[in-house]
Amino acid sequence: MHPRLPRLRRPTSLPRPPRLPLGSPFQILLLACSFALAGYAGVRLFAGDWLGVALWVVGAALLHDLVLVPLYSLADRAVVRGLGGTGRREWTMYVRVPAALSGLLLLVWFPLISGMVDARYRSATGLSAGGYPARWLLISAVLFGGSALLLALRLRRATKRRPPAVH
């Protein structure tokens, strides 16, 4: 090729349109099955007492948004402010995660933990609901204990990595 001849450029390809993030065929099948199951559950749920179900859903949404969210926020602010005052604000997640899991368990199993449906539960299953409060407290203690143990292990590992003059 002669040095004075201009080089020919390759034609640039046009940009491709973005692909839709559909996922693998297994994910699509799993999503379709979950929609089918949700639809079936909805049809079965609304077949009996649709007004009662609708009132329960609306009431639960209002209770969550108007009562529980402000309580979550106040508790979280208290934890952040308390740990921030001691200079340990990064420890907040070690309180948030077990508290959220414990609260979720309480929310799901509240009728059995509170004992409000003990007679109904006994007539339906033949079992007593008496152990639920103790089990929930035990699970909550294990969650908080595991979080404290994880924090202690991470603090220990962080102290081992620092140079000796910093200890």
PDB file of C-alpha atoms in Angstrom:
ATOM      1  CA  MET A   1       0.000   0.000   0.000  1.00  0.00           C
ATOM      2  CA  HIS A   2       1.326   3.392  -0.890  1.00  0.00           C
ATOM      3  CA  PRO A   3       1.907   5.758   2.089  1.00  0.00           C
ATOM      4  CA  ARG A   4       0.158   8.697   0.433  1.00  0.00           C
ATOM      5  CA  LEU A   5      -3.097   6.940  -0.339  1.00  0.00           C
ATOM      6  CA  PRO A   6      -5.808   7.491   2.223  1.00  0.00           C
ATOM      7  CA  ARG A   7      -6.857   4.505   4.246  1.00  0.00           C
ATOM      8  CA  LEU A   8     -10.352   3.356   3.755  1.00  0.00           C
ATOM      9  CA  ARG A   9     -12.444   3.141   6.858  1.00  0.00           C
ATOM     10  CA  ARG A  10     -14.573   0.197   7.622  1.00  0.00           C
ATOM     11  CA  PRO A  11     -18.219   1.063   7.672  1.00  0.00           C
ATOM     12  CA  THR A  12     -19.413   1.337  11.237  1.00  0.00           C
ATOM     13  CA  SER A  13     -22.291  -0.869  12.149  1.00  0.00           C
ATOM     14  CA  LEU A  14     -25.513   0.675  13.287  1.00  0.00           C
ATOM     15  CA  PRO A  15     -26.231   0.360  16.998  1.00  0.00           C
ATOM     16  CA  ARG A  16     -28.510  -2.491  17.888  1.00  0.00           C
ATOM     17  CA  PRO A  17     -31.782  -1.758  19.615  1.00  0.00           C
ATOM     18  CA  PRO A  18     -31.648  -2.690  23.302  1.00  0.00           C
ATOM     19  CA  ARG A  19     -32.742  -6.213  24.122  1.00  0.00           C
ATOM     20  CA  LEU A  20     -35.596  -6.769  26.469  1.00  0.00           C
ATOM     21  CA  PRO A  21     -34.373  -8.344  29.714  1.00  0.00           C
ATOM     22  CA  LEU A  22     -36.575 -11.434  29.553  1.00  0.00           C
ATOM     23  CA  GLY A  23     -34.279 -13.849  31.315  1.00  0.00           C
ATOM     24  CA  SER A  24     -33.835 -17.518  30.733  1.00  0.00           C
ATOM     25  CA  PRO A  25     -36.678 -19.819  29.646  1.00  0.00           C
ATOM     26  CA  PHE A  26     -36.713 -21.309  33.152  1.00  0.00           C
ATOM     27  CA  GLN A  27     -37.253 -17.851  34.701  1.00  0.00           C
ATOM     28  CA  ILE A  28     -40.075 -17.114  32.268  1.00  0.00           C
ATOM     29  CA  LEU A  29     -41.722 -20.461  33.038  1.00  0.00           C
ATOM     30  CA  LEU A  30     -41.351 -19.879  36.781  1.00  0.00           C
ATOM     31  CA  LEU A  31     -42.858 -16.402  36.468  1.00  0.00           C
ATOM     32  CA  ALA A  32     -45.783 -17.729  34.399  1.00  0.00           C
ATOM     33  CA  CYS A  33     -46.422 -20.452  36.988  1.00  0.00           C
ATOM     34  CA  SER A  34     -46.361 -17.936  39.837  1.00  0.00           C
ATOM     35  CA  PHE A  35     -48.864 -15.712  38.000  1.00  0.00           C
ATOM     36  CA  ALA A  36     -51.096 -18.723  37.389  1.00  0.00           C
ATOM     37  CA  LEU A  37     -50.911 -19.709  41.066  1.00  0.00           C
ATOM     38  CA  ALA A  38     -51.660 -16.141  42.177  1.00  0.00           C
ATOM     39  CA  GLY A  39     -54.619 -15.993  39.792  1.00  0.00           C
ATOM     40  CA  TYR A  40     -55.958 -19.314  41.067  1.00  0.00           C
ATOM     41  CA  ALA A  41     -55.566 -18.176  44.678  1.00  0.00           C
ATOM     42  CA  GLY A  42     -57.341 -14.910  43.855  1.00  0.00           C
ATOM     43  CA  VAL A  43     -60.256 -16.695  42.211  1.00  0.00           C
ATOM     44  CA  ARG A  44     -60.590 -19.104  45.141  1.00  0.00           C
ATOM     45  CA  LEU A  45     -60.219 -16.336  47.709  1.00  0.00           C
ATOM     46  CA  PHE A  46     -62.797 -14.021  46.160  1.00  0.00           C
ATOM     47  CA  ALA A  47     -65.279 -16.849  45.460  1.00  0.00           C
ATOM     48  CA  GLY A  48     -66.497 -17.044  49.052  1.00  0.00           C
ATOM     49  CA  ASP A  49     -66.568 -13.619  50.683  1.00  0.00           C
ATOM     50  CA  TRP A  50     -65.150 -11.072  48.259  1.00  0.00           C
ATOM     51  CA  LEU A  51     -66.299  -8.073  50.298  1.00  0.00           C
ATOM     52  CA  GLY A  52     -64.659  -9.382  53.480  1.00  0.00           C
ATOM     53  CA  VAL A  53     -61.416 -10.116  51.631  1.00  0.00           C
ATOM     54  CA  ALA A  54     -61.393  -6.683  50.003  1.00  0.00           C
ATOM     55  CA  LEU A  55     -62.036  -4.983  53.358  1.00  0.00           C
ATOM     56  CA  TRP A  56     -59.274  -7.027  54.962  1.00  0.00           C
ATOM     57  CA  VAL A  57     -56.770  -6.074  52.228  1.00  0.00           C
ATOM     58  CA  VAL A  58     -57.670  -2.378  52.382  1.00  0.00           C
ATOM     59  CA  GLY A  59     -57.620  -2.425  56.181  1.00  0.00           C
ATOM     60  CA  ALA A  60     -54.244  -4.147  56.236  1.00  0.00           C
ATOM     61  CA  ALA A  61     -52.813  -1.595  53.793  1.00  0.00           C
ATOM     62  CA  LEU A  62     -54.150   1.304  55.868  1.00  0.00           C
ATOM     63  CA  LEU A  63     -52.899  -0.229  59.115  1.00  0.00           C
ATOM     64  CA  HIS A  64     -49.465  -0.734  57.599  1.00  0.00           C
ATOM     65  CA  ASP A  65     -49.200   2.716  56.037  1.00  0.00           C
ATOM     66  CA  LEU A  66     -50.761   4.752  58.840  1.00  0.00           C
ATOM     67  CA  VAL A  67     -49.597   2.883  61.943  1.00  0.00           C
ATOM     68  CA  LEU A  68     -46.737   0.486  61.281  1.00  0.00           C
ATOM     69  CA  VAL A  69     -44.580   2.630  58.956  1.00  0.00           C
ATOM     70  CA  PRO A  70     -44.394   5.512  61.467  1.00  0.00           C
ATOM     71  CA  LEU A  71     -43.520   2.998  64.195  1.00  0.00           C
ATOM     72  CA  TYR A  72     -40.773   1.455  62.015  1.00  0.00           C
ATOM     73  CA  SER A  73     -39.426   4.900  61.263  1.00  0.00           C
ATOM     74  CA  LEU A  74     -39.388   5.992  64.911  1.00  0.00           C
ATOM     75  CA  ALA A  75     -37.661   2.801  66.025  1.00  0.00           C
ATOM     76  CA  ASP A  76     -35.083   3.071  63.242  1.00  0.00           C
ATOM     77  CA  ARG A  77     -34.408   6.729  64.032  1.00  0.00           C
ATOM     78  CA  ALA A  78     -33.923   5.876  67.694  1.00  0.00           C
ATOM     79  CA  VAL A  79     -31.406   3.161  66.813  1.00  0.00           C
ATOM     80  CA  VAL A  80     -29.533   5.397  64.355  1.00  0.00           C
ATOM     81  CA  ARG A  81     -29.476   8.303  66.812  1.00  0.00           C
ATOM     82  CA  GLY A  82     -28.399   6.085  69.707  1.00  0.00           C
ATOM     83  CA  LEU A  83     -25.594   4.398  67.771  1.00  0.00           C
ATOM     84  CA  GLY A  84     -24.644   7.664  66.066  1.00  0.00           C
ATOM     85  CA  GLY A  85     -24.233   9.301  69.460  1.00  0.00           C
ATOM     86  CA  THR A  86     -21.685   6.668  70.448  1.00  0.00           C
ATOM     87  CA  GLY A  87     -19.868   6.964  67.132  1.00  0.00           C
ATOM     88  CA  ARG A  88     -20.941   3.483  66.006  1.00  0.00           C
ATOM     89  CA  ARG A  89     -23.483   4.335  63.333  1.00  0.00           C
ATOM     90  CA  GLU A  90     -22.142   1.556  61.064  1.00  0.00           C
ATOM     91  CA  TRP A  91     -23.507  -0.983  63.563  1.00  0.00           C
ATOM     92  CA  THR A  92     -27.074  -0.004  62.670  1.00  0.00           C
ATOM     93  CA  MET A  93     -27.541  -2.893  60.241  1.00  0.00           C
ATOM     94  CA  TYR A  94     -26.707  -5.369  63.000  1.00  0.00           C
ATOM     95  CA  VAL A  95     -29.832  -4.164  64.788  1.00  0.00           C
ATOM     96  CA  ARG A  96     -32.036  -3.492  61.751  1.00  0.00           C
ATOM     97  CA  VAL A  97     -31.831  -6.931  60.148  1.00  0.00           C
ATOM     98  CA  PRO A  98     -32.758  -9.094  63.177  1.00  0.00           C
ATOM     99  CA  ALA A  99     -35.400  -6.557  64.242  1.00  0.00           C
ATOM    100  CA  ALA A 100     -36.961  -6.626  60.761  1.00  0.00           C
ATOM    101  CA  LEU A 101     -36.954 -10.434  60.634  1.00  0.00           C
ATOM    102  CA  SER A 102     -38.371 -10.688  64.145  1.00  0.00           C
ATOM    103  CA  GLY A 103     -41.043  -8.126  63.316  1.00  0.00           C
ATOM    104  CA  LEU A 104     -41.936  -9.976  60.135  1.00  0.00           C
ATOM    105  CA  LEU A 105     -42.332 -13.219  62.071  1.00  0.00           C
ATOM    106  CA  LEU A 106     -44.493 -11.414  64.625  1.00  0.00           C
ATOM    107  CA  LEU A 107     -46.624  -9.923  61.872  1.00  0.00           C
ATOM    108  CA  VAL A 108     -47.165 -13.251  60.113  1.00  0.00           C
ATOM    109  CA  TRP A 109     -47.764 -15.352  63.213  1.00  0.00           C
ATOM    110  CA  PHE A 110     -49.417 -12.669  65.409  1.00  0.00           C
ATOM    111  CA  PRO A 111     -52.757 -14.465  65.878  1.00  0.00           C
ATOM    112  CA  LEU A 112     -50.986 -17.578  67.197  1.00  0.00           C
ATOM    113  CA  ILE A 113     -48.336 -15.676  69.193  1.00  0.00           C
ATOM    114  CA  SER A 114     -50.956 -13.497  70.879  1.00  0.00           C
ATOM    115  CA  GLY A 115     -53.197 -16.490  71.629  1.00  0.00           C
ATOM    116  CA  MET A 116     -56.214 -14.863  69.965  1.00  0.00           C
ATOM    117  CA  VAL A 117     -57.062 -17.947  67.905  1.00  0.00           C
ATOM    118  CA  ASP A 118     -56.017 -20.692  70.313  1.00  0.00           C
ATOM    119  CA  ALA A 119     -59.408 -22.447  70.409  1.00  0.00           C
ATOM    120  CA  ARG A 120     -59.870 -22.183  66.645  1.00  0.00           C
ATOM    121  CA  TYR A 121     -56.331 -23.458  66.012  1.00  0.00           C
ATOM    122  CA  ARG A 122     -56.860 -26.371  68.401  1.00  0.00           C
ATOM    123  CA  SER A 123     -60.151 -27.357  66.735  1.00  0.00           C
ATOM    124  CA  ALA A 124     -58.608 -27.176  63.248  1.00  0.00           C
ATOM    125  CA  THR A 125     -55.320 -28.964  63.955  1.00  0.00           C
ATOM    126  CA  GLY A 126     -55.739 -30.757  67.253  1.00  0.00           C
ATOM    127  CA  LEU A 127     -52.593 -29.007  68.508  1.00  0.00           C
ATOM    128  CA  SER A 128     -52.065 -26.316  71.099  1.00  0.00           C
ATOM    129  CA  ALA A 129     -50.890 -22.848  70.102  1.00  0.00           C
ATOM    130  CA  GLY A 130     -49.275 -22.345  73.495  1.00  0.00           C
ATOM    131  CA  GLY A 131     -45.701 -22.741  72.301  1.00  0.00           C
ATOM    132  CA  TYR A 132     -45.770 -19.978  69.694  1.00  0.00           C
ATOM    133  CA  PRO A 133     -44.868 -17.033  71.982  1.00  0.00           C
ATOM    134  CA  ALA A 134     -41.885 -18.888  73.442  1.00  0.00           C
ATOM    135  CA  ARG A 135     -40.715 -20.034  69.997  1.00  0.00           C
ATOM    136  CA  TRP A 136     -40.987 -16.496  68.588  1.00  0.00           C
ATOM    137  CA  LEU A 137     -38.977 -15.124  71.517  1.00  0.00           C
ATOM    138  CA  LEU A 138     -36.387 -17.877  71.077  1.00  0.00           C
ATOM    139  CA  ILE A 139     -36.076 -17.225  67.331  1.00  0.00           C
ATOM    140  CA  SER A 140     -35.768 -13.481  67.995  1.00  0.00           C
ATOM    141  CA  ALA A 141     -33.049 -14.110  70.594  1.00  0.00           C
ATOM    142  CA  VAL A 142     -31.168 -16.337  68.139  1.00  0.00           C
ATOM    143  CA  LEU A 143     -31.453 -13.673  65.417  1.00  0.00           C
ATOM    144  CA  PHE A 144     -30.108 -10.914  67.669  1.00  0.00           C
ATOM    145  CA  GLY A 145     -27.451 -13.223  69.130  1.00  0.00           C
ATOM    146  CA  GLY A 146     -26.299 -14.267  65.665  1.00  0.00           C
ATOM    147  CA  SER A 147     -26.129 -10.643  64.598  1.00  0.00           C
ATOM    148  CA  ALA A 148     -24.081  -9.760  67.703  1.00  0.00           C
ATOM    149  CA  LEU A 149     -21.758 -12.701  67.053  1.00  0.00           C
ATOM    150  CA  LEU A 150     -21.287 -11.618  63.432  1.00  0.00           C
ATOM    151  CA  LEU A 151     -20.504  -8.075  64.586  1.00  0.00           C
ATOM    152  CA  ALA A 152     -17.994  -9.367  67.143  1.00  0.00           C
ATOM    153  CA  LEU A 153     -16.276 -11.546  64.520  1.00  0.00           C
ATOM    154  CA  ARG A 154     -16.048  -8.675  62.050  1.00  0.00           C
ATOM    155  CA  LEU A 155     -14.676  -6.340  64.706  1.00  0.00           C
ATOM    156  CA  ARG A 156     -12.096  -8.929  65.699  1.00  0.00           C
ATOM    157  CA  ARG A 157     -11.039  -9.430  62.090  1.00  0.00           C
ATOM    158  CA  ALA A 158     -10.786  -5.655  61.614  1.00  0.00           C
ATOM    159  CA  THR A 159      -8.545  -5.325  64.720  1.00  0.00           C
ATOM    160  CA  LYS A 160      -6.241  -8.078  63.495  1.00  0.00           C
ATOM    161  CA  ARG A 161      -5.750  -6.263  60.174  1.00  0.00           C
ATOM    162  CA  ARG A 162      -4.726  -2.961  61.784  1.00  0.00           C
ATOM    163  CA  PRO A 163      -1.062  -2.335  62.487  1.00  0.00           C
ATOM    164  CA  PRO A 164       0.051  -2.882  66.118  1.00  0.00           C
ATOM    165  CA  ALA A 165       0.561   0.856  66.776  1.00  0.00           C
ATOM    166  CA  VAL A 166      -3.137   1.522  66.236  1.00  0.00           C
ATOM    167  CA  HIS A 167      -4.383  -1.036  68.838  1.00  0.00           C
TER     168      HIS A 167
END
